[in-house]
mmCIF file of N, CA and C in Angstrom:
data_model
loop_
_atom_site.group_PDB
_atom_site.id
_atom_site.type_symbol
_atom_site.label_atom_id
_atom_site.label_comp_id
_atom_site.label_asym_id
_atom_site.label_seq_id
_atom_site.Cartn_x
_atom_site.Cartn_y
_atom_site.Cartn_z
ATOM 1 N N MET T 709 0.842 -1.174 0.000
ATOM 2 C CA MET T 709 0.000 0.000 0.000
ATOM 3 C C MET T 709 0.892 1.245 0.000
ATOM 4 N N ARG T 710 0.566 2.195 -0.834
ATOM 5 C CA ARG T 710 1.335 3.424 -0.947
ATOM 6 C C ARG T 710 1.096 4.301 0.271
ATOM 7 N N GLU T 711 2.161 4.854 0.837
ATOM 8 C CA GLU T 711 2.029 5.783 1.951
ATOM 9 C C GLU T 711 1.451 7.092 1.451
ATOM 10 N N ALA T 712 0.596 7.713 2.252
ATOM 11 C CA ALA T 712 -0.034 8.968 1.869
ATOM 12 C C ALA T 712 1.012 10.047 1.622
ATOM 13 N N ALA T 713 2.069 10.036 2.421
ATOM 14 C CA ALA T 713 3.102 11.061 2.264
ATOM 15 C C ALA T 713 3.817 10.927 0.925
ATOM 16 N N GLU T 714 3.737 9.748 0.281
ATOM 17 C CA GLU T 714 4.379 9.537 -1.011
ATOM 18 C C GLU T 714 3.435 9.800 -2.177
ATOM 19 N N ALA T 715 2.160 10.062 -1.889
ATOM 20 C CA ALA T 715 1.203 10.332 -2.957
ATOM 21 C C ALA T 715 1.588 11.613 -3.669
ATOM 22 N N ALA T 716 1.323 11.648 -4.957
ATOM 23 C CA ALA T 716 1.634 12.849 -5.733
ATOM 24 C C ALA T 716 0.856 14.046 -5.183
ATOM 25 N N PRO T 717 1.485 15.220 -5.134
ATOM 26 C CA PRO T 717 0.797 16.398 -4.601
ATOM 27 C C PRO T 717 -0.492 16.734 -5.345
ATOM 28 N N ASP T 718 -0.634 16.291 -6.597
ATOM 29 C CA ASP T 718 -1.850 16.612 -7.348
ATOM 30 C C ASP T 718 -2.985 15.621 -7.080
ATOM 31 N N SER T 719 -2.724 14.534 -6.328
ATOM 32 C CA SER T 719 -3.813 13.632 -5.951
ATOM 33 C C SER T 719 -4.294 14.005 -4.554
ATOM 34 N N ALA T 720 -5.592 13.958 -4.359
ATOM 35 C CA ALA T 720 -6.179 14.319 -3.075
ATOM 36 C C ALA T 720 -6.284 13.074 -2.206
ATOM 37 N N LEU T 721 -5.838 13.190 -0.980
ATOM 38 C CA LEU T 721 -5.861 12.065 -0.055
ATOM 39 C C LEU T 721 -7.236 11.890 0.577
ATOM 40 N N VAL T 722 -7.673 10.653 0.652
ATOM 41 C CA VAL T 722 -8.822 10.250 1.469
ATOM 42 C C VAL T 722 -8.233 9.318 2.520
ATOM 43 N N LEU T 723 -8.285 9.737 3.779
ATOM 44 C CA LEU T 723 -7.639 9.000 4.865
ATOM 45 C C LEU T 723 -8.689 8.377 5.778
ATOM 46 N N VAL T 724 -8.554 7.078 6.012
ATOM 47 C CA VAL T 724 -9.451 6.339 6.894
ATOM 48 C C VAL T 724 -8.691 6.019 8.179
ATOM 49 N N VAL T 725 -9.306 6.357 9.333
ATOM 50 C CA VAL T 725 -8.688 6.106 10.632
ATOM 51 C C VAL T 725 -9.655 5.272 11.464
ATOM 52 N N ASN T 726 -9.216 4.062 11.815
ATOM 53 C CA ASN T 726 -10.042 3.174 12.624
ATOM 54 C C ASN T 726 -9.115 2.353 13.500
ATOM 55 N N PRO T 727 -9.428 2.184 14.789
ATOM 56 C CA PRO T 727 -8.531 1.433 15.669
ATOM 57 C C PRO T 727 -8.347 -0.028 15.269
ATOM 58 N N ASP T 728 -9.271 -0.569 14.495
ATOM 59 C CA ASP T 728 -9.147 -1.940 14.002
ATOM 60 C C ASP T 728 -8.542 -1.871 12.599
ATOM 61 N N PRO T 729 -7.269 -2.264 12.448
ATOM 62 C CA PRO T 729 -6.614 -2.143 11.143
ATOM 63 C C PRO T 729 -7.359 -2.829 10.007
ATOM 64 N N SER T 730 -7.993 -3.965 10.281
ATOM 65 C CA SER T 730 -8.711 -4.664 9.208
ATOM 66 C C SER T 730 -9.939 -3.872 8.771
ATOM 67 N N VAL T 731 -10.609 -3.208 9.694
ATOM 68 C CA VAL T 731 -11.750 -2.360 9.339
ATOM 69 C C VAL T 731 -11.266 -1.152 8.541
ATOM 70 N N ALA T 732 -10.186 -0.531 8.993
ATOM 71 C CA ALA T 732 -9.635 0.632 8.278
ATOM 72 C C ALA T 732 -9.260 0.261 6.845
ATOM 73 N N ARG T 733 -8.600 -0.884 6.683
ATOM 74 C CA ARG T 733 -8.203 -1.325 5.332
ATOM 75 C C ARG T 733 -9.421 -1.627 4.464
ATOM 76 N N ALA T 734 -10.440 -2.250 5.056
ATOM 77 C CA ALA T 734 -11.644 -2.593 4.287
ATOM 78 C C ALA T 734 -12.372 -1.341 3.808
ATOM 79 N N ILE T 735 -12.498 -0.347 4.668
ATOM 80 C CA ILE T 735 -13.163 0.903 4.265
ATOM 81 C C ILE T 735 -12.352 1.585 3.168
ATOM 82 N N ALA T 736 -11.031 1.645 3.341
ATOM 83 C CA ALA T 736 -10.179 2.270 2.324
ATOM 84 C C ALA T 736 -10.271 1.526 0.998
ATOM 85 N N ALA T 737 -10.326 0.204 1.051
ATOM 86 C CA ALA T 737 -10.440 -0.591 -0.180
ATOM 87 C C ALA T 737 -11.760 -0.296 -0.894
ATOM 88 N N ASP T 738 -12.844 -0.203 -0.136
ATOM 89 C CA ASP T 738 -14.139 0.143 -0.739
ATOM 90 C C ASP T 738 -14.089 1.518 -1.388
ATOM 91 N N LEU T 739 -13.462 2.468 -0.710
ATOM 92 C CA LEU T 739 -13.353 3.822 -1.273
ATOM 93 C C LEU T 739 -12.485 3.832 -2.532
ATOM 94 N N ARG T 740 -11.402 3.046 -2.530
ATOM 95 C CA ARG T 740 -10.553 2.959 -3.721
ATOM 96 C C ARG T 740 -11.344 2.465 -4.927
ATOM 97 N N ARG T 741 -12.214 1.473 -4.710
ATOM 98 C CA ARG T 741 -13.025 0.944 -5.806
ATOM 99 C C ARG T 741 -14.031 1.986 -6.295
ATOM 100 N N ALA T 742 -14.509 2.839 -5.412
ATOM 101 C CA ALA T 742 -15.559 3.798 -5.763
ATOM 102 C C ALA T 742 -15.023 5.112 -6.332
ATOM 103 N N LEU T 743 -13.793 5.456 -6.006
ATOM 104 C CA LEU T 743 -13.253 6.762 -6.406
ATOM 105 C C LEU T 743 -12.262 6.635 -7.554
ATOM 106 N N ASP T 744 -12.113 7.698 -8.289
ATOM 107 C CA ASP T 744 -11.170 7.770 -9.400
ATOM 108 C C ASP T 744 -9.744 7.767 -8.852
ATOM 109 N N ARG T 745 -8.992 6.731 -9.171
ATOM 110 C CA ARG T 745 -7.623 6.594 -8.651
ATOM 111 C C ARG T 745 -6.670 7.672 -9.173
ATOM 112 N N ASP T 746 -7.018 8.299 -10.281
ATOM 113 C CA ASP T 746 -6.174 9.372 -10.798
ATOM 114 C C ASP T 746 -6.369 10.663 -10.010
ATOM 115 N N VAL T 747 -7.450 10.741 -9.266
ATOM 116 C CA VAL T 747 -7.776 11.956 -8.520
ATOM 117 C C VAL T 747 -7.563 11.772 -7.023
ATOM 118 N N PHE T 748 -7.860 10.572 -6.499
ATOM 119 C CA PHE T 748 -7.812 10.326 -5.064
ATOM 120 C C PHE T 748 -6.850 9.203 -4.714
ATOM 121 N N ALA T 749 -6.106 9.388 -3.630
ATOM 122 C CA ALA T 749 -5.269 8.347 -3.044
ATOM 123 C C ALA T 749 -5.904 7.980 -1.712
ATOM 124 N N CYS T 750 -6.393 6.750 -1.577
ATOM 125 C CA CYS T 750 -7.055 6.303 -0.343
ATOM 126 C C CYS T 750 -6.066 5.523 0.508
ATOM 127 N N GLU T 751 -5.934 5.935 1.753
ATOM 128 C CA GLU T 751 -5.012 5.292 2.684
ATOM 129 C C GLU T 751 -5.720 5.012 3.997
ATOM 130 N N SER T 752 -5.152 4.109 4.799
ATOM 131 C CA SER T 752 -5.734 3.791 6.093
ATOM 132 C C SER T 752 -4.649 3.696 7.154
ATOM 133 N N VAL T 753 -5.031 4.087 8.370
ATOM 134 C CA VAL T 753 -4.165 3.948 9.544
ATOM 135 C C VAL T 753 -5.052 3.553 10.719
ATOM 136 N N SER T 754 -4.425 3.004 11.765
ATOM 137 C CA SER T 754 -5.205 2.571 12.922
ATOM 138 C C SER T 754 -4.976 3.443 14.152
ATOM 139 N N ALA T 755 -4.107 4.435 14.065
ATOM 140 C CA ALA T 755 -3.828 5.290 15.225
ATOM 141 C C ALA T 755 -3.980 6.766 14.853
ATOM 142 N N PRO T 756 -4.709 7.522 15.666
ATOM 143 C CA PRO T 756 -4.886 8.946 15.382
ATOM 144 C C PRO T 756 -3.569 9.710 15.260
ATOM 145 N N GLN T 757 -2.581 9.393 16.104
ATOM 146 C CA GLN T 757 -1.312 10.121 16.017
ATOM 147 C C GLN T 757 -0.607 9.824 14.702
ATOM 148 N N ARG T 758 -0.710 8.599 14.228
ATOM 149 C CA ARG T 758 -0.125 8.255 12.918
ATOM 150 C C ARG T 758 -0.802 9.063 11.820
ATOM 151 N N ALA T 759 -2.125 9.240 11.935
ATOM 152 C CA ALA T 759 -2.854 10.055 10.958
ATOM 153 C C ALA T 759 -2.341 11.489 10.975
ATOM 154 N N LEU T 760 -2.181 12.055 12.175
ATOM 155 C CA LEU T 760 -1.687 13.437 12.268
ATOM 156 C C LEU T 760 -0.276 13.565 11.723
ATOM 157 N N ASP T 761 0.575 12.562 11.984
ATOM 158 C CA ASP T 761 1.934 12.582 11.434
ATOM 159 C C ASP T 761 1.907 12.563 9.910
ATOM 160 N N MET T 762 1.049 11.705 9.340
ATOM 161 C CA MET T 762 0.930 11.630 7.879
ATOM 162 C C MET T 762 0.424 12.950 7.306
ATOM 163 N N LEU T 763 -0.568 13.540 7.964
ATOM 164 C CA LEU T 763 -1.138 14.798 7.480
ATOM 165 C C LEU T 763 -0.145 15.939 7.579
ATOM 166 N N THR T 764 0.665 15.944 8.631
ATOM 167 C CA THR T 764 1.705 16.962 8.778
ATOM 168 C C THR T 764 2.727 16.824 7.659
ATOM 169 N N ASP T 765 3.174 15.597 7.421
ATOM 170 C CA ASP T 765 4.148 15.343 6.358
ATOM 171 C C ASP T 765 3.576 15.731 4.995
ATOM 172 N N LEU T 766 2.325 15.387 4.769
ATOM 173 C CA LEU T 766 1.681 15.717 3.498
ATOM 174 C C LEU T 766 1.587 17.232 3.308
ATOM 175 N N ARG T 767 1.256 17.944 4.377
ATOM 176 C CA ARG T 767 1.185 19.411 4.286
ATOM 177 C C ARG T 767 2.546 20.002 3.921
ATOM 178 N N GLU T 768 3.599 19.488 4.569
ATOM 179 C CA GLU T 768 4.951 19.979 4.283
ATOM 180 C C GLU T 768 5.353 19.729 2.838
ATOM 181 N N ARG T 769 4.790 18.683 2.221
ATOM 182 C CA ARG T 769 5.091 18.362 0.827
ATOM 183 C C ARG T 769 4.144 19.050 -0.151
ATOM 184 N N GLY T 770 3.184 19.827 0.385
ATOM 185 C CA GLY T 770 2.254 20.544 -0.474
ATOM 186 C C GLY T 770 1.084 19.712 -0.950
ATOM 187 N N GLY T 771 0.813 18.593 -0.270
ATOM 188 C CA GLY T 771 -0.288 17.714 -0.658
ATOM 189 C C GLY T 771 -1.637 18.230 -0.199
ATOM 190 N N HIS T 772 -2.677 17.618 -0.733
ATOM 191 C CA HIS T 772 -4.058 18.024 -0.454
ATOM 192 C C HIS T 772 -4.826 16.847 0.158
ATOM 193 N N VAL T 773 -5.596 17.137 1.199
ATOM 194 C CA VAL T 773 -6.452 16.129 1.815
ATOM 195 C C VAL T 773 -7.896 16.470 1.487
ATOM 196 N N ALA T 774 -8.570 15.560 0.826
ATOM 197 C CA ALA T 774 -9.968 15.789 0.468
ATOM 198 C C ALA T 774 -10.898 15.416 1.613
ATOM 199 N N LEU T 775 -10.616 14.288 2.281
ATOM 200 C CA LEU T 775 -11.567 13.751 3.246
ATOM 201 C C LEU T 775 -10.863 12.856 4.249
ATOM 202 N N MET T 776 -11.313 12.922 5.498
ATOM 203 C CA MET T 776 -10.893 11.967 6.510
ATOM 204 C C MET T 776 -12.146 11.288 7.058
ATOM 205 N N VAL T 777 -12.116 9.958 7.089
ATOM 206 C CA VAL T 777 -13.193 9.150 7.664
ATOM 207 C C VAL T 777 -12.603 8.528 8.919
ATOM 208 N N ALA T 778 -13.120 8.925 10.090
ATOM 209 C CA ALA T 778 -12.502 8.481 11.342
ATOM 210 C C ALA T 778 -13.528 7.883 12.292
ATOM 211 N N ASP T 779 -13.140 6.788 12.914
ATOM 212 C CA ASP T 779 -13.960 6.194 13.965
ATOM 213 C C ASP T 779 -13.980 7.172 15.129
ATOM 214 N N ASP T 780 -15.143 7.430 15.685
ATOM 215 C CA ASP T 780 -15.247 8.402 16.778
ATOM 216 C C ASP T 780 -14.839 7.805 18.113
ATOM 217 N N GLU T 781 -14.508 6.524 18.152
ATOM 218 C CA GLU T 781 -14.172 5.887 19.416
ATOM 219 C C GLU T 781 -12.764 5.295 19.427
ATOM 220 N N CYS T 782 -11.800 6.024 18.889
ATOM 221 C CA CYS T 782 -10.405 5.604 19.006
ATOM 222 C C CYS T 782 -9.977 5.810 20.460
ATOM 223 N N SER T 783 -9.042 5.007 20.936
ATOM 224 C CA SER T 783 -8.677 5.051 22.350
ATOM 225 C C SER T 783 -7.929 6.320 22.750
ATOM 226 N N SER T 784 -7.073 6.835 21.897
ATOM 227 C CA SER T 784 -6.247 7.981 22.296
ATOM 228 C C SER T 784 -6.919 9.330 22.074
ATOM 229 N N MET T 785 -7.844 9.428 21.119
ATOM 230 C CA MET T 785 -8.620 10.656 20.910
ATOM 231 C C MET T 785 -9.826 10.315 20.050
ATOM 232 N N SER T 786 -10.886 11.090 20.217
ATOM 233 C CA SER T 786 -12.098 10.820 19.439
ATOM 234 C C SER T 786 -11.889 11.232 17.986
ATOM 235 N N GLY T 787 -12.717 10.690 17.119
ATOM 236 C CA GLY T 787 -12.652 11.069 15.710
ATOM 237 C C GLY T 787 -12.955 12.536 15.503
ATOM 238 N N THR T 788 -13.850 13.085 16.315
ATOM 239 C CA THR T 788 -14.163 14.514 16.173
ATOM 240 C C THR T 788 -12.992 15.377 16.623
ATOM 241 N N GLU T 789 -12.297 14.959 17.693
ATOM 242 C CA GLU T 789 -11.101 15.696 18.113
ATOM 243 C C GLU T 789 -10.011 15.591 17.048
ATOM 244 N N LEU T 790 -9.845 14.386 16.509
ATOM 245 C CA LEU T 790 -8.860 14.177 15.448
ATOM 246 C C LEU T 790 -9.173 15.063 14.245
ATOM 247 N N ALA T 791 -10.438 15.122 13.857
ATOM 248 C CA ALA T 791 -10.819 15.959 12.715
ATOM 249 C C ALA T 791 -10.497 17.426 12.978
ATOM 250 N N GLY T 792 -10.747 17.894 14.189
ATOM 251 C CA GLY T 792 -10.419 19.278 14.523
ATOM 252 C C GLY T 792 -8.935 19.557 14.408
ATOM 253 N N ARG T 793 -8.121 18.644 14.924
ATOM 254 C CA ARG T 793 -6.667 18.835 14.837
ATOM 255 C C ARG T 793 -6.186 18.711 13.391
ATOM 256 N N ALA T 794 -6.809 17.803 12.635
ATOM 257 C CA ALA T 794 -6.432 17.633 11.228
ATOM 258 C C ALA T 794 -6.787 18.878 10.420
ATOM 259 N N ARG T 795 -7.899 19.497 10.745
ATOM 260 C CA ARG T 795 -8.311 20.708 10.015
ATOM 261 C C ARG T 795 -7.392 21.895 10.299
ATOM 262 N N GLU T 796 -6.673 21.865 11.410
ATOM 263 C CA GLU T 796 -5.660 22.891 11.649
ATOM 264 C C GLU T 796 -4.555 22.783 10.597
ATOM 265 N N LEU T 797 -4.297 21.568 10.129
ATOM 266 C CA LEU T 797 -3.276 21.323 9.110
ATOM 267 C C LEU T 797 -3.827 21.482 7.696
ATOM 268 N N HIS T 798 -5.067 21.060 7.502
ATOM 269 C CA HIS T 798 -5.709 21.066 6.183
ATOM 270 C C HIS T 798 -7.117 21.647 6.339
ATOM 271 N N PRO T 799 -7.244 22.970 6.371
ATOM 272 C CA PRO T 799 -8.528 23.620 6.686
ATOM 273 C C PRO T 799 -9.684 23.273 5.755
ATOM 274 N N ASN T 800 -9.428 22.891 4.528
ATOM 275 C CA ASN T 800 -10.500 22.592 3.580
ATOM 276 C C ASN T 800 -10.876 21.117 3.533
ATOM 277 N N MET T 801 -10.294 20.321 4.416
ATOM 278 C CA MET T 801 -10.549 18.890 4.450
ATOM 279 C C MET T 801 -11.969 18.610 4.931
ATOM 280 N N GLY T 802 -12.659 17.682 4.276
ATOM 281 C CA GLY T 802 -13.944 17.205 4.762
ATOM 282 C C GLY T 802 -13.713 16.129 5.810
ATOM 283 N N ALA T 803 -14.709 15.885 6.655
ATOM 284 C CA ALA T 803 -14.547 14.871 7.694
ATOM 285 C C ALA T 803 -15.863 14.133 7.926
ATOM 286 N N ILE T 804 -15.744 12.838 8.140
ATOM 287 C CA ILE T 804 -16.876 11.992 8.507
ATOM 288 C C ILE T 804 -16.470 11.226 9.759
ATOM 289 N N ALA T 805 -17.289 11.307 10.805
ATOM 290 C CA ALA T 805 -17.045 10.546 12.030
ATOM 291 C C ALA T 805 -17.959 9.324 12.027
ATOM 292 N N LEU T 806 -17.371 8.163 12.198
ATOM 293 C CA LEU T 806 -18.138 6.928 12.288
ATOM 294 C C LEU T 806 -18.483 6.701 13.756
ATOM 295 N N VAL T 807 -19.765 6.630 14.073
ATOM 296 C CA VAL T 807 -20.210 6.443 15.449
ATOM 297 C C VAL T 807 -21.073 5.193 15.536
ATOM 298 N N PRO T 808 -21.109 4.556 16.715
ATOM 299 C CA PRO T 808 -21.997 3.392 16.882
ATOM 300 C C PRO T 808 -23.446 3.808 16.672
ATOM 301 N N LEU T 809 -24.241 2.907 16.148
ATOM 302 C CA LEU T 809 -25.627 3.225 15.825
ATOM 303 C C LEU T 809 -26.392 3.763 17.023
ATOM 304 N N GLY T 810 -26.246 3.174 18.197
ATOM 305 C CA GLY T 810 -26.950 3.652 19.382
ATOM 306 C C GLY T 810 -26.586 5.076 19.741
ATOM 307 N N VAL T 811 -25.312 5.415 19.589
ATOM 308 C CA VAL T 811 -24.861 6.782 19.871
ATOM 309 C C VAL T 811 -25.465 7.737 18.853
ATOM 310 N N ALA T 812 -25.448 7.344 17.581
ATOM 311 C CA ALA T 812 -26.001 8.208 16.534
ATOM 312 C C ALA T 812 -27.476 8.475 16.788
ATOM 313 N N TRP T 813 -28.231 7.431 17.127
ATOM 314 C CA TRP T 813 -29.661 7.611 17.374
ATOM 315 C C TRP T 813 -29.893 8.548 18.548
ATOM 316 N N SER T 814 -29.113 8.395 19.621
ATOM 317 C CA SER T 814 -29.338 9.247 20.792
ATOM 318 C C SER T 814 -28.909 10.690 20.520
ATOM 319 N N ARG T 815 -27.868 10.887 19.733
ATOM 320 C CA ARG T 815 -27.426 12.256 19.398
ATOM 321 C C ARG T 815 -28.452 12.969 18.550
ATOM 322 N N TRP T 816 -29.144 12.236 17.684
ATOM 323 C CA TRP T 816 -30.117 12.850 16.795
ATOM 324 C C TRP T 816 -31.518 12.884 17.381
ATOM 325 N N GLY T 817 -31.667 12.401 18.612
ATOM 326 C CA GLY T 817 -32.963 12.426 19.262
ATOM 327 C C GLY T 817 -33.948 11.416 18.713
ATOM 328 N N ALA T 818 -33.480 10.410 18.010
ATOM 329 C CA ALA T 818 -34.368 9.444 17.390
ATOM 330 C C ALA T 818 -34.573 8.200 18.261
ATOM 331 N N ALA T 819 -33.856 8.099 19.349
ATOM 332 C CA ALA T 819 -33.975 6.895 20.189
ATOM 333 C C ALA T 819 -35.147 6.984 21.131
#
């Protein structure tokens, strides 16, 4: 798998962060199949700090991050906290937080 920091600066990174490496890889693989590989580089990591390190390196190289998909229940920081810190590096980055269904229902008042 190509490291995000090695992706060409003209390709936009889609980064998946999930504490379960197999889940992170599966989501990234699905996104790779769905997105244009000439436009997007899809990568996965299992640790929020690794994601921030990759995003910092990518910023220093002039790369672009299109989207981060992060599990909201990582052990070291939540996906929403990670997205906030990532947006300090890449302000135009989109973010999706993956939350357990019960949490989503209670947050939206549907439970």
